[in-house]
Short mmCIF file of C-alpha atoms in Angstrom, two decimals:
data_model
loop_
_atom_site.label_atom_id
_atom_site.label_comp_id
_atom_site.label_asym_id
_atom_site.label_seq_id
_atom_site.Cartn_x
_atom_site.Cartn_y
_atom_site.Cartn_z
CA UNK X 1 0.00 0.00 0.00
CA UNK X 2 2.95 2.55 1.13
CA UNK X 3 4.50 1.81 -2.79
CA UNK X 4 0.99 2.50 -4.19
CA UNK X 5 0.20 5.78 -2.36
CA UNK X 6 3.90 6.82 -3.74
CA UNK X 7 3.14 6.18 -7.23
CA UNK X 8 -0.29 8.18 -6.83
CA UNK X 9 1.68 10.98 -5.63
CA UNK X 10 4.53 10.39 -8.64
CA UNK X 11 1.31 10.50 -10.83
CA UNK X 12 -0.36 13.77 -9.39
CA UNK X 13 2.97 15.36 -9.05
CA UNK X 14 3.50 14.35 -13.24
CA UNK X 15 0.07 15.79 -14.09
CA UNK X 16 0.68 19.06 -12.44
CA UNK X 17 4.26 19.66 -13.96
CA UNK X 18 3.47 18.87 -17.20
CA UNK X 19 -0.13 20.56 -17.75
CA UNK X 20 1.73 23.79 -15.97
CA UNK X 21 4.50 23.33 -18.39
CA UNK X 22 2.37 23.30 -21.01
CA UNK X 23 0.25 26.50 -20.15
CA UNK X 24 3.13 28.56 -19.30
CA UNK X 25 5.58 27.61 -21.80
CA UNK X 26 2.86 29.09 -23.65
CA UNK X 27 2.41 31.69 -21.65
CA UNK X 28 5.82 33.30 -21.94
CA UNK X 29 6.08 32.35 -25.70
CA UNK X 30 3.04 34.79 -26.23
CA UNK X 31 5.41 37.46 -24.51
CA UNK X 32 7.55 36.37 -26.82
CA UNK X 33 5.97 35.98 -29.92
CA UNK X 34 4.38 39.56 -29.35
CA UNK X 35 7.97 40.94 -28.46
CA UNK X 36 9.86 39.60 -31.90
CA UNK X 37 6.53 40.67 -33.78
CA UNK X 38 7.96 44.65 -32.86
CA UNK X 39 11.48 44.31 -33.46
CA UNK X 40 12.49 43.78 -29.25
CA UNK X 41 14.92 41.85 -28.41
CA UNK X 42 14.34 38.77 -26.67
CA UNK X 43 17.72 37.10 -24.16
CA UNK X 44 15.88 34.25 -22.79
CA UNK X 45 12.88 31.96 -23.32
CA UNK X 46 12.81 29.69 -20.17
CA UNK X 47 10.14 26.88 -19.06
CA UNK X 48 10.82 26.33 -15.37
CA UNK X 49 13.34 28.55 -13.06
CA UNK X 50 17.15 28.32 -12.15
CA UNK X 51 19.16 26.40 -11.78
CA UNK X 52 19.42 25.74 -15.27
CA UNK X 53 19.11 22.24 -16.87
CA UNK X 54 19.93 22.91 -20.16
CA UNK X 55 19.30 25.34 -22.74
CA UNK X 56 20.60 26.19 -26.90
CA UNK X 57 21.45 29.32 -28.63
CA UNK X 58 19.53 29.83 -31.45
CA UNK X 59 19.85 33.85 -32.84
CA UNK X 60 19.92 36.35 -30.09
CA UNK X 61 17.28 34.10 -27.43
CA UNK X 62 18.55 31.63 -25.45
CA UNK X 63 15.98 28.98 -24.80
CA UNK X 64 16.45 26.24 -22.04
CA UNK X 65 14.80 24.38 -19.10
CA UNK X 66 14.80 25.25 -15.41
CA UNK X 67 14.71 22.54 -12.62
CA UNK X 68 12.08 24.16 -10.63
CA UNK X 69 9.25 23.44 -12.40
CA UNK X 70 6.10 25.52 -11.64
CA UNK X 71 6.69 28.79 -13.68
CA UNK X 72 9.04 29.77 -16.42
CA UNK X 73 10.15 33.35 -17.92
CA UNK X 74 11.22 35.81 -21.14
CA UNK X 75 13.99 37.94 -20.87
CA UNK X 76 13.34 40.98 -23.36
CA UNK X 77 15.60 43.66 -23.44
CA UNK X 78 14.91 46.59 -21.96
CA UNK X 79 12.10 45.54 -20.00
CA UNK X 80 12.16 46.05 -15.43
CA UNK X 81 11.39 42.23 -14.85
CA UNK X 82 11.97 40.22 -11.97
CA UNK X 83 15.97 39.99 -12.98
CA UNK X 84 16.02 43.14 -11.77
CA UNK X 85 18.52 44.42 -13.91
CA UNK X 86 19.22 48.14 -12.67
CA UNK X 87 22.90 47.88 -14.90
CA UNK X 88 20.82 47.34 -18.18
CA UNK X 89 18.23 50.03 -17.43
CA UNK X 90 20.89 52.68 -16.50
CA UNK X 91 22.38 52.64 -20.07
CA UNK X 92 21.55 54.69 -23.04
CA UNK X 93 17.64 53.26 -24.40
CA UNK X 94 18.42 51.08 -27.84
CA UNK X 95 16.33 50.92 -30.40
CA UNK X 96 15.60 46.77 -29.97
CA UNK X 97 14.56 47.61 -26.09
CA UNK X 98 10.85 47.05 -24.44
CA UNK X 99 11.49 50.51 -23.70
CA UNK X 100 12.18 51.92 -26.72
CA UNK X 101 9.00 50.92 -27.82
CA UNK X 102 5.54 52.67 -28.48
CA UNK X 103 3.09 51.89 -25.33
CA UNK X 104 0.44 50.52 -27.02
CA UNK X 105 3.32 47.93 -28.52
CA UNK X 106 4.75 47.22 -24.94
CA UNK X 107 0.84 47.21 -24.08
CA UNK X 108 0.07 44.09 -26.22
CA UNK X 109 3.11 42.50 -25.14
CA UNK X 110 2.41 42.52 -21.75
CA UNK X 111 -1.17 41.08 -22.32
CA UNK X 112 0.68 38.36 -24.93
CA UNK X 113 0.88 35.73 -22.32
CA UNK X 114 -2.99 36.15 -21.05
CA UNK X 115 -4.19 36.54 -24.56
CA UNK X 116 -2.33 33.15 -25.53
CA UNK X 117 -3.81 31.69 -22.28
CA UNK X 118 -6.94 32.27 -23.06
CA UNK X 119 -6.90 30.88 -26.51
CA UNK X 120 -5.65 27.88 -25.28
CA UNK X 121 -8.40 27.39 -22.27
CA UNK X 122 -10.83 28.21 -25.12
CA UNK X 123 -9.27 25.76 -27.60
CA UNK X 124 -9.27 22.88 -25.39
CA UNK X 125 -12.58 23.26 -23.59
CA UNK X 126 -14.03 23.58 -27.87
CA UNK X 127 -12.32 20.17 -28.05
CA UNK X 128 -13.58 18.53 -25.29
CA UNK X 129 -16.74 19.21 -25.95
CA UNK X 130 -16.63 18.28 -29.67
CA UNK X 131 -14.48 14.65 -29.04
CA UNK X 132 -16.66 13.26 -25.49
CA UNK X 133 -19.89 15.63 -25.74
CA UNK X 134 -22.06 15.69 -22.50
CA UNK X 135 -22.45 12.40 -20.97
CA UNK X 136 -24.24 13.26 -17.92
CA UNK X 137 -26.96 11.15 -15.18
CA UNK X 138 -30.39 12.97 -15.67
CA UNK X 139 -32.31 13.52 -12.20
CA UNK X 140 -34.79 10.78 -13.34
CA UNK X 141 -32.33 8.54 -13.08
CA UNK X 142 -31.14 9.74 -10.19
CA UNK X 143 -34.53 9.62 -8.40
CA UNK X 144 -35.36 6.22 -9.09
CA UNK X 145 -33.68 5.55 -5.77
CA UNK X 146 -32.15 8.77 -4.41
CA UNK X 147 -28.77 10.05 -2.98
CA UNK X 148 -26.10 9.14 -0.74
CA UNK X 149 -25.78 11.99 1.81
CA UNK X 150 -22.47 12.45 2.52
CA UNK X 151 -21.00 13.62 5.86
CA UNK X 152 -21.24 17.23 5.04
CA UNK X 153 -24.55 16.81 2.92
CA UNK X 154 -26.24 15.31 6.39
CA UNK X 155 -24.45 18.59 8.35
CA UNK X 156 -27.22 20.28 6.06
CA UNK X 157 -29.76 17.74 6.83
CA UNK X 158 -29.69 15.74 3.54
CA UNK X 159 -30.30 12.20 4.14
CA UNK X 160 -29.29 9.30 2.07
CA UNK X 161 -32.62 8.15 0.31
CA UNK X 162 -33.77 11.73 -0.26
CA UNK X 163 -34.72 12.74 -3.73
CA UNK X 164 -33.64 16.12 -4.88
CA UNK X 165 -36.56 17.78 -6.94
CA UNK X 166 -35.67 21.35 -7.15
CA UNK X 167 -31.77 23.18 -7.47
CA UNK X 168 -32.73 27.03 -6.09
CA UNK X 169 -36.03 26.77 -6.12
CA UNK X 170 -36.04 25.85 -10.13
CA UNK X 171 -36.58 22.42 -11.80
CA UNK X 172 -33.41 20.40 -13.15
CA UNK X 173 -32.40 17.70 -15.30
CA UNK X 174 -28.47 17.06 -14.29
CA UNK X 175 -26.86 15.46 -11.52
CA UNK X 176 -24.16 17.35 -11.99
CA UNK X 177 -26.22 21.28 -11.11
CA UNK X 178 -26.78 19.59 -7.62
CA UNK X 179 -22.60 20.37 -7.09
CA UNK X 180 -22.59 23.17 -9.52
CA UNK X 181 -21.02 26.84 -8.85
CA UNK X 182 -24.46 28.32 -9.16
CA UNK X 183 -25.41 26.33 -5.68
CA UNK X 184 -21.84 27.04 -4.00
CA UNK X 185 -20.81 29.79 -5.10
CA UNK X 186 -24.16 31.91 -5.37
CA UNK X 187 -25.94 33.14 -2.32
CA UNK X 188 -29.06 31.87 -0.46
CA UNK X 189 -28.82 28.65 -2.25
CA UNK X 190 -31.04 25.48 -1.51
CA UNK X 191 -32.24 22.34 -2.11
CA UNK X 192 -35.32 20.95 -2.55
CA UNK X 193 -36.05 17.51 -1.49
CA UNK X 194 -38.81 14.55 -1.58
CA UNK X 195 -38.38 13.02 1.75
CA UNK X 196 -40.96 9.72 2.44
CA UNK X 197 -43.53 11.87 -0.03
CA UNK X 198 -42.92 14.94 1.99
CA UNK X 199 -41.26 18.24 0.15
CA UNK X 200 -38.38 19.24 2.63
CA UNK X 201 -36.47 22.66 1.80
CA UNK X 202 -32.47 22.11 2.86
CA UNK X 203 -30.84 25.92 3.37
CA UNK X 204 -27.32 26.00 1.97
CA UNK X 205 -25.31 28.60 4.18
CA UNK X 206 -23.37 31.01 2.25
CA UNK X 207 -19.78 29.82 3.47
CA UNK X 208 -20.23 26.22 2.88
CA UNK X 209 -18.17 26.31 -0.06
CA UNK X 210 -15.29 26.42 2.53
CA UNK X 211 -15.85 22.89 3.61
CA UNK X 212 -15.73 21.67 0.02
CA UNK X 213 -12.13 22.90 -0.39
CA UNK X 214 -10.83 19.21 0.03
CA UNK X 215 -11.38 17.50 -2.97
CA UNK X 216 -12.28 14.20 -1.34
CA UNK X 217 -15.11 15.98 0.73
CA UNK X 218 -16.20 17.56 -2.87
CA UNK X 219 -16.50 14.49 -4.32
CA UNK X 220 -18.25 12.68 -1.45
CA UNK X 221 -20.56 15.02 -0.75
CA UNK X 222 -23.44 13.49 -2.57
CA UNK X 223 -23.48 10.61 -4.91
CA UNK X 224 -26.11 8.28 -6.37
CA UNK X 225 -27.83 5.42 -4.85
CA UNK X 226 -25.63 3.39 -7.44
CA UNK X 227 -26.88 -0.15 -8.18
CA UNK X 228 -24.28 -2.14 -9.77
CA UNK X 229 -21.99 -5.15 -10.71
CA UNK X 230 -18.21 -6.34 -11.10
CA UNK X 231 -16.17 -4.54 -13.33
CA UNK X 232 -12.64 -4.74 -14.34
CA UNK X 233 -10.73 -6.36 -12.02
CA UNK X 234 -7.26 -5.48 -10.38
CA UNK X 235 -4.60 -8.43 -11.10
CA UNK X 236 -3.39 -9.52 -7.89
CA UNK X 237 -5.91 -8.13 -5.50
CA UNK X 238 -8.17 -9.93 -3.53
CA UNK X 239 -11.09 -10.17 -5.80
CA UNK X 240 -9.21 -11.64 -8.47
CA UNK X 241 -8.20 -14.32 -6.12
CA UNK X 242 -11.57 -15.07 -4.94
CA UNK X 243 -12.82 -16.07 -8.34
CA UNK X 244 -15.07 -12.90 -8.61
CA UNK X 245 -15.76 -11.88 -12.44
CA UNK X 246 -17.04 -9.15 -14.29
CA UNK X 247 -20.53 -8.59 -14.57
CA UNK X 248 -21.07 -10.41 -10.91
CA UNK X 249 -24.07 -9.08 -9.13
CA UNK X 250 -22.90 -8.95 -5.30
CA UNK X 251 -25.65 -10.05 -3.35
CA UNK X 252 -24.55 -9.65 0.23
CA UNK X 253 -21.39 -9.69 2.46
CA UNK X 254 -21.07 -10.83 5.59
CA UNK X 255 -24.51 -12.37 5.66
CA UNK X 256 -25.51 -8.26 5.03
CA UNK X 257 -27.63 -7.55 1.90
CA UNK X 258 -25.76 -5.66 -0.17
CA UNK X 259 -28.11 -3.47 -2.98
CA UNK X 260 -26.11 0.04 -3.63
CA UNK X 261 -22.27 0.35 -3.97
CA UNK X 262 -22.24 2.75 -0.64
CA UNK X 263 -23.55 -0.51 1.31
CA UNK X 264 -20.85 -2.59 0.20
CA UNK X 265 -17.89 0.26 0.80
CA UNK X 266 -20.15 0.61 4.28
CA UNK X 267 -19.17 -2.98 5.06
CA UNK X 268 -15.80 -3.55 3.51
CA UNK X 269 -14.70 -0.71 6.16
CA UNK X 270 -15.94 -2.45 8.94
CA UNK X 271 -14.32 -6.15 7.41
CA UNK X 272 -10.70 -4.29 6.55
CA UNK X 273 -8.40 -6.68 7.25
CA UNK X 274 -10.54 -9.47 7.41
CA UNK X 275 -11.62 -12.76 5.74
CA UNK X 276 -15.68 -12.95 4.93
CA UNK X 277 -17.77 -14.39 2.56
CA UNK X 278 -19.49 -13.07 -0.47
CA UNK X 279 -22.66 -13.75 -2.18
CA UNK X 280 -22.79 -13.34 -5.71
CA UNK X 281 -25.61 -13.35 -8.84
CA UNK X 282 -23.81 -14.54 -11.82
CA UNK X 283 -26.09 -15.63 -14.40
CA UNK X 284 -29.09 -17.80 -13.40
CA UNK X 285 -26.99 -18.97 -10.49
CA UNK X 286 -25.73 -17.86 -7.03
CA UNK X 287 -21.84 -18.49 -5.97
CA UNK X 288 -20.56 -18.33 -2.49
CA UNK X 289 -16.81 -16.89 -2.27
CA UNK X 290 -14.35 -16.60 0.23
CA UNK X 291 -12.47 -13.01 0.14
CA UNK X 292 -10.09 -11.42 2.18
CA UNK X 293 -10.68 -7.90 2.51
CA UNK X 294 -7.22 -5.55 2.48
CA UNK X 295 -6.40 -3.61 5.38
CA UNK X 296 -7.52 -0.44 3.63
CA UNK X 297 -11.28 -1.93 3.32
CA UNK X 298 -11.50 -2.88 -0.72
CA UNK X 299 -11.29 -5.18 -2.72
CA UNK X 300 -9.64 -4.57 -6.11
CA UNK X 301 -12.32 -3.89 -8.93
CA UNK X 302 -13.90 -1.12 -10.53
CA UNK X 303 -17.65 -1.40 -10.15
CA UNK X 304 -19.98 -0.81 -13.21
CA UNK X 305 -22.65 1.33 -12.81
CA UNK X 306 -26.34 0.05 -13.50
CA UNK X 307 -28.03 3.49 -14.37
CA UNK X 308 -28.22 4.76 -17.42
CA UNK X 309 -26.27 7.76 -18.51
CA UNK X 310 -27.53 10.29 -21.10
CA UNK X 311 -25.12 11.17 -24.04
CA UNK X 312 -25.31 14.55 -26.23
CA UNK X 313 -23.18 14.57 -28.88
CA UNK X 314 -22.20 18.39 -30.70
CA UNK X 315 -21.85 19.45 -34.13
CA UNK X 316 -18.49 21.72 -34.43
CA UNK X 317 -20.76 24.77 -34.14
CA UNK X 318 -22.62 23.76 -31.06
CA UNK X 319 -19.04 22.56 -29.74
CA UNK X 320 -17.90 26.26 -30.12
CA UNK X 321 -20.41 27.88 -28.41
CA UNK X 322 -20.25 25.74 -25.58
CA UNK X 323 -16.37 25.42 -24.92
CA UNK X 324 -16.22 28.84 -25.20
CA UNK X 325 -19.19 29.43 -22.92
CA UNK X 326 -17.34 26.81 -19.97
CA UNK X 327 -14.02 28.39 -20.90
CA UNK X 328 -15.69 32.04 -20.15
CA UNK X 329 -17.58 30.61 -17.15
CA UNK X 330 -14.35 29.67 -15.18
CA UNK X 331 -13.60 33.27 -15.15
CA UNK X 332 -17.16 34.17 -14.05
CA UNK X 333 -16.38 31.61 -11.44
CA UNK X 334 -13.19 32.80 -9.98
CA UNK X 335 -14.82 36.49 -10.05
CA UNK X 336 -17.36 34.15 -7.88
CA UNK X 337 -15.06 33.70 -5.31
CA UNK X 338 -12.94 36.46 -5.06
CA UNK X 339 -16.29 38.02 -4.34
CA UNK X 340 -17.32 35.99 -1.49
CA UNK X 341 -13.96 36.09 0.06
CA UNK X 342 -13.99 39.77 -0.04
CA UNK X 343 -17.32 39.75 1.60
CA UNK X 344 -15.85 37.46 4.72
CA UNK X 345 -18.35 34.73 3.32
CA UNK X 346 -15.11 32.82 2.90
CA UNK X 347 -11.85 32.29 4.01
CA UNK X 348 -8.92 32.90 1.85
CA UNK X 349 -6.98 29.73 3.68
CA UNK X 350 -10.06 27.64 2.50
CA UNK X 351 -10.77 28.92 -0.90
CA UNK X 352 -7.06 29.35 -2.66
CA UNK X 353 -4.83 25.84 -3.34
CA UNK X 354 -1.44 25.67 -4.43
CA UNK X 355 1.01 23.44 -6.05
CA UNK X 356 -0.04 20.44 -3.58
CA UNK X 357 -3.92 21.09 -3.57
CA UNK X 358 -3.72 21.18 -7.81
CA UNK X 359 -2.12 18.12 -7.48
CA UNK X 360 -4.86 16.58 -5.79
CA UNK X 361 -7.18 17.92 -8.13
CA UNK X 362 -5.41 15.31 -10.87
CA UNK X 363 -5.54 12.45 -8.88
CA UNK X 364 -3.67 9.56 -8.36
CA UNK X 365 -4.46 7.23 -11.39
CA UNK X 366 -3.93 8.95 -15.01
CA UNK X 367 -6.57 10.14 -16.88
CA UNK X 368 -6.07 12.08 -19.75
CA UNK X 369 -9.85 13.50 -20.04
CA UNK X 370 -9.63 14.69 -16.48
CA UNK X 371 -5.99 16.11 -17.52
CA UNK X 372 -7.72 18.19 -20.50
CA UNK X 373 -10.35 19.29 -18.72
CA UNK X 374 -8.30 20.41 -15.64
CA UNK X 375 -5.32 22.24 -17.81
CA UNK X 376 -8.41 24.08 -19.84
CA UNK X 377 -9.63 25.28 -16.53
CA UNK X 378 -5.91 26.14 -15.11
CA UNK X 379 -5.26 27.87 -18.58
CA UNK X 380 -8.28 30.33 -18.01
CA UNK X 381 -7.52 30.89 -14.20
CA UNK X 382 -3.51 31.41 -15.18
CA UNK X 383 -5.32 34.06 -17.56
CA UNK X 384 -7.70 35.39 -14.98
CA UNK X 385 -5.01 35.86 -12.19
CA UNK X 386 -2.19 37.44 -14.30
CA UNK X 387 -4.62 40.20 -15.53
CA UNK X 388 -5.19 41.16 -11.93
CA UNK X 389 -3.93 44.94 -11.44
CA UNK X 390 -1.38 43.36 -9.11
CA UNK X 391 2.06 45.09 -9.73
CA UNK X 392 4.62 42.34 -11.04
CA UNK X 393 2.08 40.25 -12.77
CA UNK X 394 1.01 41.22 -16.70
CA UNK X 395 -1.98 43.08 -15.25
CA UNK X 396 -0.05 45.50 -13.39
CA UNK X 397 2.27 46.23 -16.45
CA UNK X 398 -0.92 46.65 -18.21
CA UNK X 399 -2.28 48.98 -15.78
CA UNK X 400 1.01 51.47 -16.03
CA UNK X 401 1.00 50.93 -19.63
CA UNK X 402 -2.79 52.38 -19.84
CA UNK X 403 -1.65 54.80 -17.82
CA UNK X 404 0.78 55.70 -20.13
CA UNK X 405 -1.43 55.94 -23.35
CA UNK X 406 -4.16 58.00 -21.55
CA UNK X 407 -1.97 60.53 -19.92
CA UNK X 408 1.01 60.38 -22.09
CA UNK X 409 3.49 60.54 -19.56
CA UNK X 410 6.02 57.52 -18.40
CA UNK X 411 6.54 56.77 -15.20
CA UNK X 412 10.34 57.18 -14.38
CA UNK X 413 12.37 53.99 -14.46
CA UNK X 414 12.69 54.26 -10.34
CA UNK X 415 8.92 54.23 -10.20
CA UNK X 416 8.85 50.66 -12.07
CA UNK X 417 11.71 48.98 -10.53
CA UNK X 418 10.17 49.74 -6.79
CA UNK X 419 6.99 49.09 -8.59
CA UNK X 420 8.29 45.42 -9.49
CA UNK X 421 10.12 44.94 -6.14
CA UNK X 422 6.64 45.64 -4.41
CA UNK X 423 4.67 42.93 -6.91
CA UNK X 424 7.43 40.25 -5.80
CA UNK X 425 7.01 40.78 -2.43
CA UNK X 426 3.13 40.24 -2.94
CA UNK X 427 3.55 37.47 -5.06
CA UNK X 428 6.64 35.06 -3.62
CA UNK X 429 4.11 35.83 0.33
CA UNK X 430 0.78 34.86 -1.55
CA UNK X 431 2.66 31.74 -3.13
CA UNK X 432 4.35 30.71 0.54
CA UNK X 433 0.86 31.04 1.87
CA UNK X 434 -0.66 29.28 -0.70
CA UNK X 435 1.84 26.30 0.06
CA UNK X 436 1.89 26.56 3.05
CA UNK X 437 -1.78 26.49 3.44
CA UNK X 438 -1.92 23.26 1.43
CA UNK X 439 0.54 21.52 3.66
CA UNK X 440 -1.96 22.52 6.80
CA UNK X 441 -4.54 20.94 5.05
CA UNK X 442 -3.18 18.17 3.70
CA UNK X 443 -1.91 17.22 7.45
CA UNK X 444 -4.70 18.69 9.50
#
């Protein structure tokens, strides 16, 4: 088990690196691109920070590989970055320098990176719809036995059996709005509920969002009554060994019936360790097996779900529209929360992750749709957060720049640099809170 937890972590730390060397190595080649487009000069194109790995010559840019890997930079001449090259920006202004340039030219360089972000996020999310469509469990389905009420999902008074009839007041179709940002991140959010043929109204507090920071909690929060049988099975796990196959119907464990895929998890927690016997439909017949449950309460296989999923394919059209609306809707999302944490509906130590909590957004087994889907979103949220007016980051740059255009006065080359020390300062304490706040909640 220890060698299995490290090779989830090998596997969320492998997602995160490369899906954030992906989005900024594009980032900083839109800086670049944008730069070379007006005649600057461009030192160094770099995916990662120093110490250096490697790197090649190739005109006047050096382009290479740092070993720390969340972040990566362009040098362009000229240009108050955080090299902080005071010896370079004393000299005489050359005609291939960032500063030589016209504003609105350093302008659209500085917005490069977001504007290559965002194409990107768009891009992918167009794909994603067009190549898997919506596949999606409609409430019907849903309701022909209920939910699971999850720990937190019972702190609001859900209860497993309940069927949810109305999102906000307002008829739905899919699952999936029950966990939706309109319910978490609005305000005065509820549920609806049929509870033994009695309409119950569950109040969703305005902060509750902060108890679904931890992905696990998230994802456990409510789930189908799931009917189902054997799927794939793990090779050298205990239900391989037992002689259980795929398409098995478990019929109890323990002597306990077993209907729902909760009830069997329910009792493979309580059995951890144990041997037990297992009751199984397969075909016309019933087979008794002996199985010895691991000390972690499972039993190696995937179960197969026995509702029915709906699936909506797109045309390319209808694939554009959408992506780009879910692309666009992750901004609208973060603007979400920024807004409730400004309000003190939220804590920031509950609502922003870092490295570690991204990670455990990927997961521990590979999956390249969830990898998509979750570089889209980081693409659109790198965009959203660099175009904050925060000095340092593109949107401050762009906010000087502006500046610049309107008034037509520069601000003096002092008034940058302290400018830029200032935006570091904010930016390396926001990123050692941000890890440091994942480390609390990883271990607390």
């Amino acid at each position: 088990m220890e060698l299995q937890k490290a090779l989830e972590i090998l596997i969320m730390a492998g997602q995160l690196i490369l899906g954030l060397s992906i989005l900024v190595g594009l980032h900083e080649w839109g800086h670049m691109a944008a730069a070379k487009l007006f005649g600057m000069r461009v030192e160094k194109y770099f995916i990662g920070f120093p110490p250096k790995i490697f790197s090649f010559q190739k005109g006047e840019t050096e382009y290479g590989i740092g070993a720390i890997p969340l972040g990566g930079f362009v040098k362009i001449s000229g240009m108050i970055d955080e090299s902080m090259d005071t010896e370079a920006m004393s000299q005489e202004p050359q005609p291939w320098e960032f500063r030589s340039k016209p504003a609105w030219q350093r302008l659209i360089v500085m917005l490069g990176g977001i504007i290559v972000n965002v194409i990107v996020g768009i891009i992918i999310f167009i794909a994603i719809a067009y190549h898997d469509g919506k596949r999606f469990l409609s409430i019907d389905e849903v309701n022909k036995y209920g939910i699971v009420a999850g720990e937190l999902a019972q702190e609001l008074g859900l209860k497993t059996g309940d069927k949810v009839i109305r999102v906000n007041g307002k008829p739905f179709k899919d699952y999936n709005e029950l966990i939706s940002s309109d319910v978490f991140l609005g305000s005065n959010s509820s549920y609806t509920v049929l509870r033994n043929g009695q309409e119950v109204q569950i109040e969703i507090p305005n902060n509750f969002i902060e108890k679904l920071s931890d992905p696990d909690e998230k994802r456990n929060f409510i789930l189908p009554l799931e009917p189902f049988k054997i799927g794939e099975l793990i090779p050298g796990m205990p239900a391989e060994a037992a002689g259980l196959e795929p398409g098995d119907k478990v019929i109890s464990i323990n002597g306990k019936p077993i209907q729902f895929f909760h009830e069997l998890q329910a009792q493979l927690e309580t059995l951890a360790g144990k041997a037990t016997t297992m009751v199984v439909q397969r075909g016309a017949q019933q087979q008794t097996l002996n199985v010895k449950v691991t000390e972690d309460g499972t039993l190696g296989f995937y179960p197969e779900t026995l509702l029915h999923f709906t699936t909506v394919n797109y045309s390319f059209g209808e694939a554009v529209s959408i992506g780009t609306e879910n692309a666009f809707g992750v901004v609208y999302n973060n603007i979400k929360g920024f807004g409730k944490i400004f309000r003190g509906e939220v804590s920031a130590s509950k609502a922003l992750s870092g490295p570690i909590g991204i990670a455990r957004m990927f997961g521990g087994v590979w999956d390249w749709g969830r990898f998509w889907q979750l570089t889209g979103l980081l693409s659109m949220v790198l965009a959203f957060m660099n175009a904050l007016p925060i000095p340092a980051l593109d949107g401050g740059h762009a906010v000087i720049l502006s500046y610049e255009i309107i008034s037509g006065r520069k601000p003096s080359d002092r008034f940058l640099e302290n400018a830029q020390k200032v935006g570091m300062v904010l930016l390396l304490g926001l990123m050692a809170f941000a890890i440091f706040n994942d480390v609390w909640k990883a271990v607390f």
